[in-house]
CSV table of C-alpha atoms and ligand atoms in Angstrom, one decimal:
chain,number,residue,atom,x,y,z
A,1,UNK,CA,-0.3,0.1,0.1
A,2,UNK,CA,1.6,3.6,-1.0
A,3,UNK,CA,2.4,6.1,2.3
A,4,UNK,CA,0.6,8.8,2.8
A,5,UNK,CA,3.9,10.9,1.5
A,6,UNK,CA,4.2,9.0,-1.7
A,7,UNK,CA,0.3,9.8,-2.0
A,8,UNK,CA,0.7,13.1,-1.7
A,9,UNK,CA,3.9,13.2,-4.0
A,10,UNK,CA,1.8,11.7,-7.0
A,11,UNK,CA,-0.8,14.5,-6.0
A,12,UNK,CA,1.9,17.1,-6.4
A,13,UNK,CA,3.5,15.7,-9.5
A,14,UNK,CA,0.0,16.0,-11.3
A,15,UNK,CA,-1.6,19.2,-9.8
A,16,UNK,CA,1.5,21.8,-9.1
A,17,UNK,CA,1.1,25.0,-10.0
A,18,UNK,CA,3.8,26.7,-12.8
A,19,UNK,CA,5.4,29.4,-10.7
A,20,UNK,CA,8.0,31.6,-11.9
A,21,UNK,CA,10.0,31.1,-8.4
A,22,UNK,CA,9.6,27.2,-8.9
A,23,UNK,CA,12.5,24.9,-10.4
A,24,UNK,CA,14.5,28.2,-10.4
A,25,UNK,CA,18.0,27.2,-10.5
A,26,UNK,CA,18.9,30.3,-8.5
A,27,UNK,CA,18.6,29.8,-4.6
A,28,UNK,CA,18.6,33.6,-4.7
A,29,UNK,CA,15.0,34.0,-6.5
A,30,UNK,CA,13.9,31.0,-4.5
A,31,UNK,CA,15.0,33.0,-1.3
A,32,UNK,CA,13.1,36.4,-3.0
A,33,UNK,CA,10.3,34.1,-3.4
A,34,UNK,CA,9.7,33.1,0.2
A,35,UNK,CA,10.2,36.0,1.8
A,36,UNK,CA,7.4,37.8,-1.0
A,37,UNK,CA,5.5,35.0,0.4
A,38,UNK,CA,6.0,35.5,3.8
A,39,UNK,CA,2.3,37.3,4.0
A,40,UNK,CA,1.2,37.8,1.0
A,41,UNK,CA,-0.7,35.4,-1.4
A,42,UNK,CA,0.8,33.8,-5.0
A,43,UNK,CA,-1.2,35.5,-7.4
A,44,UNK,CA,-0.6,39.2,-5.7
A,45,UNK,CA,3.4,38.4,-5.1
A,46,UNK,CA,4.1,37.0,-9.0
A,47,UNK,CA,4.2,40.2,-10.5
A,48,UNK,CA,6.2,41.6,-8.4
A,49,UNK,CA,8.7,38.8,-8.2
A,50,UNK,CA,9.5,39.3,-11.6
A,51,UNK,CA,9.5,43.0,-11.6
A,52,UNK,CA,12.1,42.7,-8.2
A,53,UNK,CA,14.1,39.9,-10.2
A,54,UNK,CA,14.4,41.8,-13.5
A,55,UNK,CA,15.9,45.5,-11.7
A,56,UNK,CA,17.9,42.9,-8.7
A,57,UNK,CA,18.8,39.6,-10.7
A,58,UNK,CA,21.4,38.6,-8.3
A,59,UNK,CA,22.5,38.9,-4.3
A,60,UNK,CA,24.8,41.8,-5.5
A,61,UNK,CA,22.9,43.6,-7.4
A,62,UNK,CA,20.1,44.1,-4.1
A,63,UNK,CA,23.2,44.4,-2.1
A,64,UNK,CA,24.5,47.6,-4.0
A,65,UNK,CA,21.5,48.9,-4.5
A,66,UNK,CA,19.9,52.1,-3.1
A,67,UNK,CA,17.6,51.2,0.5
A,68,UNK,CA,14.5,53.5,-1.5
A,69,UNK,CA,15.0,51.7,-4.9
A,70,UNK,CA,14.2,48.0,-2.8
A,71,UNK,CA,11.7,49.6,-1.1
A,72,UNK,CA,10.2,51.0,-4.4
A,73,UNK,CA,9.9,47.7,-6.1
A,74,UNK,CA,8.2,46.3,-2.7
A,75,UNK,CA,5.4,49.2,-3.2
A,76,UNK,CA,2.3,48.0,-2.3
A,77,UNK,CA,3.4,44.3,-0.9
A,78,UNK,CA,3.4,45.7,2.6
A,79,UNK,CA,4.9,44.6,5.8
A,80,UNK,CA,8.5,46.6,4.2
A,81,UNK,CA,10.6,45.4,7.3
A,82,UNK,CA,10.6,42.2,4.7
A,83,UNK,CA,12.5,44.1,2.0
A,84,UNK,CA,14.6,46.1,4.5
A,85,UNK,CA,15.5,42.8,5.9
A,86,UNK,CA,16.3,41.1,2.3
A,87,UNK,CA,18.2,44.0,1.8
A,88,UNK,CA,20.2,43.9,5.1
A,89,UNK,CA,20.9,40.2,4.3
A,90,UNK,CA,21.5,40.4,0.9
A,91,UNK,CA,24.9,42.8,2.4
A,92,UNK,CA,25.7,40.4,4.6
A,93,UNK,CA,25.9,37.1,2.1
A,94,UNK,CA,28.2,39.5,0.0
A,95,UNK,CA,30.4,40.4,2.5
A,96,UNK,CA,30.4,37.3,5.0
A,97,UNK,CA,29.7,34.4,2.6
A,98,UNK,CA,31.2,35.4,-1.4
A,99,UNK,CA,27.6,36.7,-2.3
A,100,UNK,CA,26.5,32.4,-1.4
A,101,UNK,CA,23.6,31.9,-0.4
A,102,UNK,CA,24.4,29.7,2.9
A,103,UNK,CA,23.0,26.1,2.0
A,104,UNK,CA,21.6,24.7,5.4
A,105,UNK,CA,19.0,25.6,7.0
A,106,UNK,CA,20.7,26.1,10.0
A,107,UNK,CA,23.3,29.3,8.6
A,108,UNK,CA,20.3,30.4,6.6
A,109,UNK,CA,18.2,31.5,9.8
A,110,UNK,CA,21.7,33.6,11.5
A,111,UNK,CA,20.5,35.9,8.3
A,112,UNK,CA,17.8,38.9,8.9
A,113,UNK,CA,14.2,37.7,8.2
A,114,UNK,CA,14.7,34.7,7.9
A,115,UNK,CA,12.9,32.4,10.5
A,116,UNK,CA,12.8,28.9,11.1
A,117,UNK,CA,9.7,28.4,8.1
A,118,UNK,CA,11.5,30.3,5.5
A,119,UNK,CA,15.3,28.7,6.1
A,120,UNK,CA,13.8,25.7,5.6
A,121,UNK,CA,11.9,26.0,2.6
A,122,UNK,CA,15.0,27.3,1.1
A,123,UNK,CA,17.1,24.6,2.7
A,124,UNK,CA,14.8,21.8,1.0
A,125,UNK,CA,14.0,23.4,-2.3
A,126,UNK,CA,17.4,24.3,-3.1
A,127,UNK,CA,19.8,22.5,-1.2
A,128,UNK,CA,18.1,19.0,-0.5
A,129,UNK,CA,17.9,19.0,2.8
A,130,UNK,CA,15.2,17.4,4.8
A,131,UNK,CA,14.0,20.1,7.0
A,132,UNK,CA,10.1,20.3,7.3
A,133,UNK,CA,8.6,23.5,6.5
A,134,UNK,CA,5.3,24.2,8.6
A,135,UNK,CA,3.1,27.4,7.6
A,136,UNK,CA,-0.4,28.3,7.7
A,137,UNK,CA,-1.0,25.6,5.2
A,138,UNK,CA,0.5,23.1,6.1
A,139,UNK,CA,-0.6,23.5,10.0
A,140,UNK,CA,-4.4,23.6,8.6
A,141,UNK,CA,-3.9,20.6,6.6
A,142,UNK,CA,-1.9,18.3,9.2
A,143,UNK,CA,-4.0,19.8,11.8
A,144,UNK,CA,-7.3,18.3,10.3
A,145,UNK,CA,-5.5,15.1,8.9
A,146,UNK,CA,-4.0,14.1,12.7
A,147,UNK,CA,-7.2,15.6,14.3
A,148,UNK,CA,-4.9,17.8,16.8
A,149,UNK,CA,-6.2,20.8,18.5
A,150,UNK,CA,-3.4,23.0,19.5
A,151,UNK,CA,-2.9,26.3,18.6
A,152,UNK,CA,-0.8,26.9,15.5
A,153,UNK,CA,0.3,30.1,15.5
A,154,UNK,CA,1.9,29.4,18.6
A,155,UNK,CA,5.6,27.9,18.2
A,156,UNK,CA,5.4,25.0,20.0
A,157,UNK,CA,2.4,23.5,18.6
A,158,UNK,CA,4.9,24.0,15.0
A,159,UNK,CA,7.9,22.5,16.3
A,160,UNK,CA,5.3,19.2,17.6
A,161,UNK,CA,4.3,19.3,13.8
A,162,UNK,CA,7.4,19.7,12.6
A,163,UNK,CA,9.0,16.7,14.8
A,164,UNK,CA,5.7,14.1,13.8
A,165,UNK,CA,6.8,15.5,9.9
A,166,UNK,CA,10.7,14.6,10.3
A,167,UNK,CA,10.8,10.8,9.7
A,168,UNK,CA,8.7,11.5,6.9
A,169,UNK,CA,10.5,13.4,5.0
A,170,UNK,CA,14.0,11.6,5.5
A,171,UNK,CA,11.9,9.1,3.9
A,172,UNK,CA,11.4,10.4,0.5
A,173,UNK,CA,13.8,11.4,-1.9
A,174,UNK,CA,13.1,15.3,-3.0
A,175,UNK,CA,12.6,17.1,0.7
A,176,UNK,CA,11.7,20.0,-1.5
A,177,UNK,CA,8.6,18.1,-3.1
A,178,UNK,CA,7.5,17.2,-0.3
A,179,UNK,CA,7.7,20.6,1.5
A,180,UNK,CA,6.0,22.2,-1.3
A,181,UNK,CA,3.2,19.5,-2.0
A,182,UNK,CA,2.4,19.9,1.5
A,183,UNK,CA,1.7,23.7,1.1
A,184,UNK,CA,0.4,23.4,-2.4
A,185,UNK,CA,-2.2,20.7,-0.9
A,186,UNK,CA,-3.3,23.5,1.6
A,187,UNK,CA,-3.5,26.4,-1.3
A,188,UNK,CA,-5.6,24.2,-3.6
A,189,UNK,CA,-7.6,21.4,-2.0
A,190,UNK,CA,-7.4,22.0,1.9
A,191,UNK,CA,-8.6,25.1,1.7
A,192,UNK,CA,-9.2,26.9,5.0
A,193,UNK,CA,-13.3,27.4,4.5
A,194,UNK,CA,-14.9,24.4,2.0
A,195,UNK,CA,-12.1,22.0,2.0
A,196,UNK,CA,-12.4,19.9,-1.3
A,197,UNK,CA,-11.7,16.9,0.5
A,198,UNK,CA,-13.0,15.0,-2.7
A,199,UNK,CA,-9.4,15.9,-4.6
A,200,UNK,CA,-7.3,15.6,-1.9
A,201,UNK,CA,-4.8,12.4,-1.5
A,202,UNK,CA,-5.0,12.0,1.9
A,203,UNK,CA,-9.1,12.0,2.7
A,204,UNK,CA,-8.7,8.3,3.4
A,205,UNK,CA,-7.3,8.8,6.4
A,206,UNK,CA,-8.0,12.2,7.1
A,207,UNK,CA,-9.4,12.5,11.1
A,208,UNK,CA,-11.6,15.7,9.7
A,209,UNK,CA,-12.4,14.4,7.1
A,210,UNK,CA,-13.4,10.6,8.5
A,211,UNK,CA,-15.6,12.6,10.9
A,212,UNK,CA,-17.5,15.8,9.3
A,213,UNK,CA,-15.1,18.1,11.2
A,214,UNK,CA,-13.0,19.8,8.9
A,215,UNK,CA,-14.5,23.3,10.2
A,216,UNK,CA,-13.3,22.6,13.6
A,217,UNK,CA,-9.3,22.7,12.5
A,218,UNK,CA,-6.8,24.5,13.4
A,219,UNK,CA,-8.2,25.4,16.9
A,220,UNK,CA,-8.3,29.4,17.1
A,221,UNK,CA,-8.6,30.2,20.6
A,222,UNK,CA,-10.5,33.6,20.5
A,223,UNK,CA,-9.3,36.4,18.7
A,224,UNK,CA,-8.2,39.5,20.3
A,225,UNK,CA,-10.0,42.7,19.0
A,226,UNK,CA,-7.6,44.8,16.5
A,227,UNK,CA,-7.4,48.3,17.8
A,228,UNK,CA,-8.7,51.4,15.6
A,229,UNK,CA,-5.8,54.2,15.0
A,230,UNK,CA,-7.2,57.7,13.6
A,231,UNK,CA,-5.2,60.0,11.1
A,232,UNK,CA,-5.8,63.0,8.7
A,233,UNK,CA,-4.3,64.1,5.6
A,234,UNK,CA,-4.6,67.0,4.3
A,235,UNK,CA,-4.5,68.4,0.3
A,236,UNK,CA,-2.7,71.4,0.2
A,237,UNK,CA,-1.6,72.9,-3.2
A,238,UNK,CA,0.5,76.0,-4.3
A,239,UNK,CA,1.0,76.8,-7.7
A,240,UNK,CA,-0.2,73.7,-8.9
A,241,UNK,CA,2.5,71.7,-6.8
A,242,UNK,CA,1.3,69.6,-3.8
A,243,UNK,CA,2.7,69.6,-0.6
A,244,UNK,CA,4.1,66.3,0.9
A,245,UNK,CA,6.1,65.1,4.3
A,246,UNK,CA,8.4,62.2,4.2
A,247,UNK,CA,8.6,60.4,7.5
A,248,UNK,CA,11.7,59.6,9.8
A,249,UNK,CA,13.8,56.5,8.7
A,250,UNK,CA,13.2,55.0,11.9
A,251,UNK,CA,10.1,53.2,12.9
A,252,UNK,CA,6.8,52.1,10.7
A,253,UNK,CA,7.3,53.4,7.3
A,254,UNK,CA,10.7,54.7,7.8
A,255,UNK,CA,11.3,57.2,4.7
A,256,UNK,CA,8.0,57.1,3.1
A,257,UNK,CA,6.4,60.6,1.4
A,258,UNK,CA,2.5,60.8,2.9
A,259,UNK,CA,0.1,63.8,2.8
A,260,UNK,CA,0.4,66.8,5.8
A,261,UNK,CA,-1.6,65.7,8.8
A,262,UNK,CA,-0.8,62.4,10.6
A,263,UNK,CA,-1.8,60.4,13.8
A,264,UNK,CA,-5.0,62.2,15.8
A,265,UNK,CA,-6.3,61.0,19.1
A,266,UNK,CA,-9.5,60.8,18.3
A,267,UNK,CA,-10.9,60.6,15.0
A,268,UNK,CA,-9.9,63.9,13.3
A,269,UNK,CA,-12.2,67.6,12.4
A,270,UNK,CA,-11.4,70.2,10.6
A,271,UNK,CA,-9.7,72.2,13.6
A,272,UNK,CA,-7.7,69.3,14.5
A,273,UNK,CA,-6.2,68.5,10.9
A,274,UNK,CA,-5.4,71.8,11.0
A,275,UNK,CA,-3.5,72.2,14.1
A,276,UNK,CA,-1.4,68.9,13.2
A,277,UNK,CA,-0.6,70.2,9.8
A,278,UNK,CA,0.6,73.4,11.5
A,279,UNK,CA,2.9,71.5,14.3
A,280,UNK,CA,4.0,69.1,11.5
A,281,UNK,CA,5.3,71.8,8.5
A,282,UNK,CA,4.5,75.4,10.3
A,283,UNK,CA,1.8,76.4,7.6
A,284,UNK,CA,-0.9,77.9,8.5
A,285,UNK,CA,-4.2,76.0,6.2
A,286,UNK,CA,-7.9,77.5,5.7
A,287,UNK,CA,-11.6,76.4,4.3
A,288,UNK,CA,-10.6,73.0,5.2
A,289,UNK,CA,-13.2,70.2,4.0
A,290,UNK,CA,-13.8,67.0,4.3
A,291,UNK,CA,-12.7,64.7,1.7
A,292,UNK,CA,-13.7,61.0,2.3
A,293,UNK,CA,-12.0,58.6,4.3
A,294,UNK,CA,-9.7,55.8,4.0
A,295,UNK,CA,-9.4,52.4,6.2
A,296,UNK,CA,-6.3,49.7,6.3
A,297,UNK,CA,-5.4,47.1,7.9
A,298,UNK,CA,-2.2,47.2,9.1
A,299,UNK,CA,-0.8,43.8,11.5
A,300,UNK,CA,-1.8,45.1,14.5
A,301,UNK,CA,-3.5,48.2,14.3
A,302,UNK,CA,-6.7,49.5,11.8
A,303,UNK,CA,-6.0,52.4,10.6
A,304,UNK,CA,-8.9,55.2,9.7
A,305,UNK,CA,-7.6,57.8,7.3
A,306,UNK,CA,-9.4,61.2,7.1
A,307,UNK,CA,-8.9,62.8,4.0
A,308,UNK,CA,-9.3,67.0,4.3
A,309,UNK,CA,-8.9,69.6,1.1
A,310,UNK,CA,-7.0,72.7,2.3
A,311,UNK,CA,-8.9,76.0,0.3
A,312,UNK,CA,-5.8,77.7,0.9
A,313,UNK,CA,-2.5,78.4,2.8
A,314,UNK,CA,-0.4,81.0,4.8
A,315,UNK,CA,3.3,81.2,6.1
A,316,UNK,CA,6.3,79.0,5.4
A,317,UNK,CA,7.5,75.6,5.6
A,318,UNK,CA,9.7,75.3,8.7
A,319,UNK,CA,13.1,74.7,8.2
A,320,UNK,CA,13.5,71.5,9.5
A,321,UNK,CA,10.1,70.4,8.2
A,322,UNK,CA,10.3,67.1,6.7
A,323,UNK,CA,8.4,68.6,3.9
A,324,UNK,CA,8.3,69.5,-0.3
A,325,UNK,CA,6.1,71.1,-2.9
A,326,UNK,CA,5.9,68.2,-5.4
A,327,UNK,CA,4.4,68.5,-9.0
A,328,UNK,CA,1.8,65.4,-10.2
A,329,UNK,CA,4.4,64.3,-12.5
A,330,UNK,CA,7.0,63.4,-10.0
A,331,UNK,CA,4.2,61.1,-7.6
A,332,UNK,CA,5.4,58.2,-9.3
A,333,UNK,CA,8.8,58.6,-8.3
A,334,UNK,CA,8.2,59.0,-4.7
A,335,UNK,CA,7.8,56.1,-2.0
A,336,UNK,CA,4.4,55.8,-0.5
A,337,UNK,CA,1.9,53.5,1.7
A,338,UNK,CA,-1.1,51.8,0.4
A,339,UNK,CA,-3.2,54.0,2.5
A,340,UNK,CA,-1.5,57.0,1.0
A,341,UNK,CA,-1.2,56.0,-2.2
A,342,UNK,CA,-4.9,55.6,-2.5
A,343,UNK,CA,-5.6,58.8,-0.4
A,344,UNK,CA,-3.9,60.5,-3.5
A,345,UNK,CA,-5.4,58.5,-6.4
A,346,UNK,CA,-8.7,59.6,-4.2
A,347,UNK,CA,-7.5,63.6,-4.3
A,348,UNK,CA,-6.6,63.1,-7.6
A,349,UNK,CA,-9.7,62.1,-9.0
A,350,UNK,CA,-11.4,64.5,-7.2
A,351,UNK,CA,-9.5,67.4,-8.6
A,352,UNK,CA,-10.7,65.9,-12.5
A,353,UNK,CA,-14.6,65.6,-11.5
A,354,UNK,CA,-16.2,68.5,-13.8
A,355,UNK,CA,-17.8,71.2,-11.5
A,356,UNK,CA,-21.7,70.8,-11.3
B,401,SF4,S1,-9.5,15.3,3.3
B,401,SF4,FE1,-10.3,17.1,3.4
B,401,SF4,S2,-9.3,17.7,5.7
B,401,SF4,FE2,-8.6,16.2,5.4
B,401,SF4,S3,-6.5,17.4,4.7
B,401,SF4,FE3,-7.5,16.4,2.6
B,401,SF4,S4,-8.7,18.7,1.8
B,401,SF4,FE4,-8.3,18.3,4.6
């Protein structure tokens, strides 16, 4: 009788998706793809991956690039610390490993931004090291298959599953395919809602399928609610140019450009927004009108960004304000968070609306 891992590998050979990083001969490309896929879906990551590899085709080109250029090629993917860590790790690989990607999971895990999961994926796919990957997809498949009720968002549960998988990955000839097959099964068949058990190679021995309890796994302890933060953004124009401010290099979205305003204690009104602009830039803005709201979810909070358009502005920019008047044509060269890119699109669209 075939083992479950043989059945899984056969299923993978027949159903695997054709992805640009799959079968790529360069470990650097596999590494970039694994970092992009940490918090991003395959369909969203794919065009970014191709564009990133065209601009930074080797670890040396990535290490030598200006950080703003790297972030620009990451713009829209979110979780920008991934891009910063990727470049820091590239510089370390150039300096300490003669530009060669380390060939073991243990050495890979020493690099910034590479946790045990990513290290296992790269080492197994590129260097055939038999170390199991336990990501969200794999945890879902095996919590159902084994009927385990552990909280797989926690490290001990992931370690426990890795220990269980270890002899199975040791027994196959292609550890990289084994890991990719588990992840692919989670992505294509063992879906979070309504899993496609009739297409699954593990169905006959799957605890959740046999007991009709797929929806109960993986077990999720009650969700903590995500706090809401408020911010305002003000559109201020002078002589056909738009005022933008740059965030400090340190902290969330460091170095990114945005409309003036910033975080406020509660939902901002026009007066709060005018005060925020004055303290940030030194300008006195008047005739503020509400111009819509954008909501954006970060990993630990939800941001409500209220937009205003200023009818006028007086005074000069403070000397130490990180602010600049920018022509619309130059916006494409600057780095914006998704929320502020959407805010700009909204205000540009409002400007183009014909007057009633
Ligand atoms: S049989 Fe269904 S629940 Fe079990 S692993 Fe396969 S898809 Fe998931």
